[in-house]
Short mmCIF file of C-alpha atoms in Angstrom, two decimals:
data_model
loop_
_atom_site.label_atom_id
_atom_site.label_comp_id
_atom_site.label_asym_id
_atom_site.label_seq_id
_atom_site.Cartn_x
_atom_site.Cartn_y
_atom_site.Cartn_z
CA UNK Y 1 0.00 0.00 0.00
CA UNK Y 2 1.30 3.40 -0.36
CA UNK Y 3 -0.03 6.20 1.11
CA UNK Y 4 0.30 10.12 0.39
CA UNK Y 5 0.07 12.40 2.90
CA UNK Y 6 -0.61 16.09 2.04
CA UNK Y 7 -0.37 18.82 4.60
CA UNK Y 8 -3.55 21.89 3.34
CA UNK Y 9 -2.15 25.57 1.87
CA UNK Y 10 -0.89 27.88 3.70
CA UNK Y 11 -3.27 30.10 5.73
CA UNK Y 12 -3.42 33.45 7.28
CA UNK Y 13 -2.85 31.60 10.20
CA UNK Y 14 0.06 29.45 9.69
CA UNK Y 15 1.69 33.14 8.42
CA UNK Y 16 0.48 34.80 11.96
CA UNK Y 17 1.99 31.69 13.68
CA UNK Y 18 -0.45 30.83 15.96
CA UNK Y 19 -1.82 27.52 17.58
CA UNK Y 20 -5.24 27.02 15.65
CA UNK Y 21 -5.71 23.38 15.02
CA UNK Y 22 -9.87 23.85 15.83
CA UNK Y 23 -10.22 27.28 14.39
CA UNK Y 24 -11.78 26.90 10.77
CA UNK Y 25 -9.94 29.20 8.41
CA UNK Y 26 -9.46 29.22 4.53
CA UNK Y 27 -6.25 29.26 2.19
CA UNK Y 28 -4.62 32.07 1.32
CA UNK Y 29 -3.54 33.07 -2.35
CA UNK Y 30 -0.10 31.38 -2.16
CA UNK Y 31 -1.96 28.21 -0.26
CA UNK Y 32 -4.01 27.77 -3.37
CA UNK Y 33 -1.07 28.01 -5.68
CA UNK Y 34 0.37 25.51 -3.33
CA UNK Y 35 -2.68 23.19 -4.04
CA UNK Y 36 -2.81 23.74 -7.57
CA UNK Y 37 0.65 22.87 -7.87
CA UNK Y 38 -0.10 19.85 -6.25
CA UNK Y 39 -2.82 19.30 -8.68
CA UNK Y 40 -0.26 18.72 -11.46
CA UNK Y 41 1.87 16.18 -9.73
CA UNK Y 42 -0.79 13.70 -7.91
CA UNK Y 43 -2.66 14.34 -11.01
CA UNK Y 44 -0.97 11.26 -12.09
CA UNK Y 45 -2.10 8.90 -9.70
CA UNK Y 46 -5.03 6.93 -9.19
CA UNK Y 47 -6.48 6.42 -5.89
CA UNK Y 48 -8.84 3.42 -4.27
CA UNK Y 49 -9.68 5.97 -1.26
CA UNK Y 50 -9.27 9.41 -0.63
CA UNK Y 51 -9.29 10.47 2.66
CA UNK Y 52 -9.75 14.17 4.46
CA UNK Y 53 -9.76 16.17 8.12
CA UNK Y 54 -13.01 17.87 8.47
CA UNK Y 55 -11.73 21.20 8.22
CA UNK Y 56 -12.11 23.53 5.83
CA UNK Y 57 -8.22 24.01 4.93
CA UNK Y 58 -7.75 20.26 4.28
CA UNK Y 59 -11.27 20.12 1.99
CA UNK Y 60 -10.41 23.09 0.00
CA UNK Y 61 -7.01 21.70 -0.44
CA UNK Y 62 -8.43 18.57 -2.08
CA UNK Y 63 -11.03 20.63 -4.27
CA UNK Y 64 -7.99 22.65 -5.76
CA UNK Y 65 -6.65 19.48 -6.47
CA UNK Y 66 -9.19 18.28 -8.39
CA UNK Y 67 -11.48 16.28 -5.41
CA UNK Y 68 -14.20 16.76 -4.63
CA UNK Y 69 -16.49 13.33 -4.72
CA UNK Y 70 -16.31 10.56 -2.68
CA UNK Y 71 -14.03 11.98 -0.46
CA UNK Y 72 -13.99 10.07 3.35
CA UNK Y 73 -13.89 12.90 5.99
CA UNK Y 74 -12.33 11.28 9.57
CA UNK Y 75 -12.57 13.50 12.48
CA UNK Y 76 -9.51 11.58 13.56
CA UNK Y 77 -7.21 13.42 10.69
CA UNK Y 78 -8.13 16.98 12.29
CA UNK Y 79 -5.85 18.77 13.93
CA UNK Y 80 -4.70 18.79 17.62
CA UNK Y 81 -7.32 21.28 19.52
CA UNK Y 82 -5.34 23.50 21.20
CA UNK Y 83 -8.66 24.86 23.86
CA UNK Y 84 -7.90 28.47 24.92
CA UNK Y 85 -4.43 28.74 23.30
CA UNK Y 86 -6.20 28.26 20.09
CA UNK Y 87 -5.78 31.50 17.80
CA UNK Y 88 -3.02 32.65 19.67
CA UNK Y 89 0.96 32.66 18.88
CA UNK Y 90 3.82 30.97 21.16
CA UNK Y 91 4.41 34.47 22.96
CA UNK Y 92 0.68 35.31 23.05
CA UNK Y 93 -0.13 31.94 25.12
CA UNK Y 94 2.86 32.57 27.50
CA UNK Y 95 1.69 36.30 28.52
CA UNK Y 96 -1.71 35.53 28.58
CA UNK Y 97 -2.20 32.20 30.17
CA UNK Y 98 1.36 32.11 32.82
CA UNK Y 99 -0.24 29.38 34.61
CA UNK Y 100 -1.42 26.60 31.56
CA UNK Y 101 2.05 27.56 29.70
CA UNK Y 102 4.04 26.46 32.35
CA UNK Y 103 2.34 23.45 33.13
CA UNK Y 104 2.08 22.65 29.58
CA UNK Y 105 6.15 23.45 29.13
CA UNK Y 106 6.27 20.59 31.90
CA UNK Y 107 4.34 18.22 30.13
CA UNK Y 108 4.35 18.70 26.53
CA UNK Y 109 2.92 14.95 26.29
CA UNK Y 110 0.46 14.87 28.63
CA UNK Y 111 -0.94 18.46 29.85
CA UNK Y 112 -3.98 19.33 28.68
CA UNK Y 113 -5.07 22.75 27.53
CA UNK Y 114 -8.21 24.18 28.78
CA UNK Y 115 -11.19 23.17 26.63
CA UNK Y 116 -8.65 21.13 24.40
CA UNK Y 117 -6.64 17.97 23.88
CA UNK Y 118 -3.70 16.72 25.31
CA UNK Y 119 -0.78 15.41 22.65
CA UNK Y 120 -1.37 11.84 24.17
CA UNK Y 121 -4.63 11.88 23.26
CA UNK Y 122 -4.68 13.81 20.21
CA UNK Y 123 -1.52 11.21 19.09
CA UNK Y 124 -3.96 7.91 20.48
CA UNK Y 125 -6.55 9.30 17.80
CA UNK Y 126 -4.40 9.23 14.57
CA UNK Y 127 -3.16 5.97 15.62
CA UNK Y 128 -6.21 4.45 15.64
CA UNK Y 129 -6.97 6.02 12.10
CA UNK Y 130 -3.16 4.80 10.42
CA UNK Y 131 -4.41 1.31 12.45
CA UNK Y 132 -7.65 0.79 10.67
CA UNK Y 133 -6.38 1.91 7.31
CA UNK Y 134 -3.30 -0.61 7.50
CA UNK Y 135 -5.95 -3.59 7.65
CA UNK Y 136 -7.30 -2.39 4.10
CA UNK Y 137 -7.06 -3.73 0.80
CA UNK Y 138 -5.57 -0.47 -1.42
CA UNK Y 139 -2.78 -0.15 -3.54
CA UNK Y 140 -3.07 4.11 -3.28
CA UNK Y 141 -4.58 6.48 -0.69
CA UNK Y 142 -4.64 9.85 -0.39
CA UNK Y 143 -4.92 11.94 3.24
CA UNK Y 144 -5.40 15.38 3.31
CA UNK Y 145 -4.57 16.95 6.44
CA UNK Y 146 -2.85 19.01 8.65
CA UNK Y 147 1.50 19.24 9.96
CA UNK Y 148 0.40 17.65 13.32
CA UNK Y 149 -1.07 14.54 11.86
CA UNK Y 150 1.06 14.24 9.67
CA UNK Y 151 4.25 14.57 12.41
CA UNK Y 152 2.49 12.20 14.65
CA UNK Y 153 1.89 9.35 11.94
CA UNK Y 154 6.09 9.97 11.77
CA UNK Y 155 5.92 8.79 15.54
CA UNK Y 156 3.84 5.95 14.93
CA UNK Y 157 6.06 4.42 12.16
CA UNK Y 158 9.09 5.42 14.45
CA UNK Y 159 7.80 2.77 16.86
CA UNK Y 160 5.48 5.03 18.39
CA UNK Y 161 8.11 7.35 19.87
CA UNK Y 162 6.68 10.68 20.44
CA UNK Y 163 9.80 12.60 21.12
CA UNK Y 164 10.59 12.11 17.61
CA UNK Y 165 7.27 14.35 16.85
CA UNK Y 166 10.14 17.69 16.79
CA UNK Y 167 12.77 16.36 14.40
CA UNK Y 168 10.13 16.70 11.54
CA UNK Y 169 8.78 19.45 10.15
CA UNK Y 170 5.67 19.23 7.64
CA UNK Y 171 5.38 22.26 5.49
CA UNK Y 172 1.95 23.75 3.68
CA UNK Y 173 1.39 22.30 0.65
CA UNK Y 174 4.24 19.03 1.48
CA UNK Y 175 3.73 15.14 0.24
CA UNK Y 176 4.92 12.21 1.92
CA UNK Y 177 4.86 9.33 1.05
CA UNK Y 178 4.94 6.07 3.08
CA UNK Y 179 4.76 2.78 1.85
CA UNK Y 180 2.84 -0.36 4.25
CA UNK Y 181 5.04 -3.94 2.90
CA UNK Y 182 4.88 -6.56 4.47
CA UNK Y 183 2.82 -5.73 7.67
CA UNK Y 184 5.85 -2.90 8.01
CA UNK Y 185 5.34 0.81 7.56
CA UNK Y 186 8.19 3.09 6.13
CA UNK Y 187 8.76 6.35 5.12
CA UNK Y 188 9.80 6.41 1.31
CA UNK Y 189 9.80 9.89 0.54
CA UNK Y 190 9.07 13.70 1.95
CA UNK Y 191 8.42 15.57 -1.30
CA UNK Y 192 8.59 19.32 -0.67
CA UNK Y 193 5.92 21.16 -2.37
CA UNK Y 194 8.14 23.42 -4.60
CA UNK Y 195 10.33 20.33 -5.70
CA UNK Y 196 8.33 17.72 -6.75
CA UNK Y 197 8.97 17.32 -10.51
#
């Protein structure tokens, strides 16, 4: 099986830098550009399923792309919620919430924002989703989703180590592709989005 991971456009929000993994926000310009690039390269694959977060980001990422029927949404692709940090950058959490930051710079793993997830949890979710999938009878998928996802599925394949979540990054607009041989998952490529030809 191989399956290709694509992280949505850039947003307004990934250039504001903040924590929004709930918040429902749209691409920007360059984000669609991003996807329509895209277009031209997974334009030459065929897919059994085709696979999507719920948010808007990730959908309109796929419609650029040139999907936009029979498309599997799986509340288990979105992206962490962040609670009351949601909307707001690094900085902005830290001098507005002293308390929750420094419990959460404690326990990055297992602190849970207000209103929001922990990473444990949000991490136990996509699991179950790259479980269920790996049971499945496809030669191509395609998930469109979001950097977190797509950085925790890393963790999974890396024997479910979650400290390996920060020596990836997953940029707007990025494909990876993993390949599932053998009852064994691997990482075969990360294809950034401006060098994919």
């Amino acid at each position: 099986m191989n399956i290709y991971l694509v992280r949505h456009g850039e947003t307004e929000e990934n250039l504001k830098k903040t924590y929004y993994g709930s918040l429902d926000c749209d691409l920007t310009n360059n984000g669609r550009n991003q996807a329509l690039y895209l277009r031209k390269v997974l334009s030459k694959l065929n897919f059994d399923n085709i696979f999507c977060s719920e948010k808007k980001r990730a959908k309109t990422t796929l419609e650029i792309i040139g999907y936009k029927e029979n498309i599997i949404e799986d509340s288990r692709l979105n992206e962490r919620d962040f609670g009351i940090f949601e909307g707001k950058t690094f900085n902005e959490i830290n001098e507005a919430f002293k308390d929750e930051y420094t419990n959460w710079m404690k326990d990055w793993k297992g602190y849970t924002p207000p209103s929001g997830e922990s990473f444990k949890t949000f991490y136990n979710r996509v699991k179950m989703f790259i479980e269920d999938i790996k049971d499945k009878e496809y030669d191509n998928i395609l998930i469109a989703t979001h950097g977190g996802v797509i950085r925790a599925i890393y963790c999974y394949i890396l024997d479910g180590n979650l400290d390996h979540y920060w020596r990836f990054a997953s940029r707007n607009g990025d494909v990876t592709k993993i390949k599932f041989e053998n009852n064994y998952f691997y990482i075969d490529s990360i294809m950034p989005f401006n060098n994919l030809d």
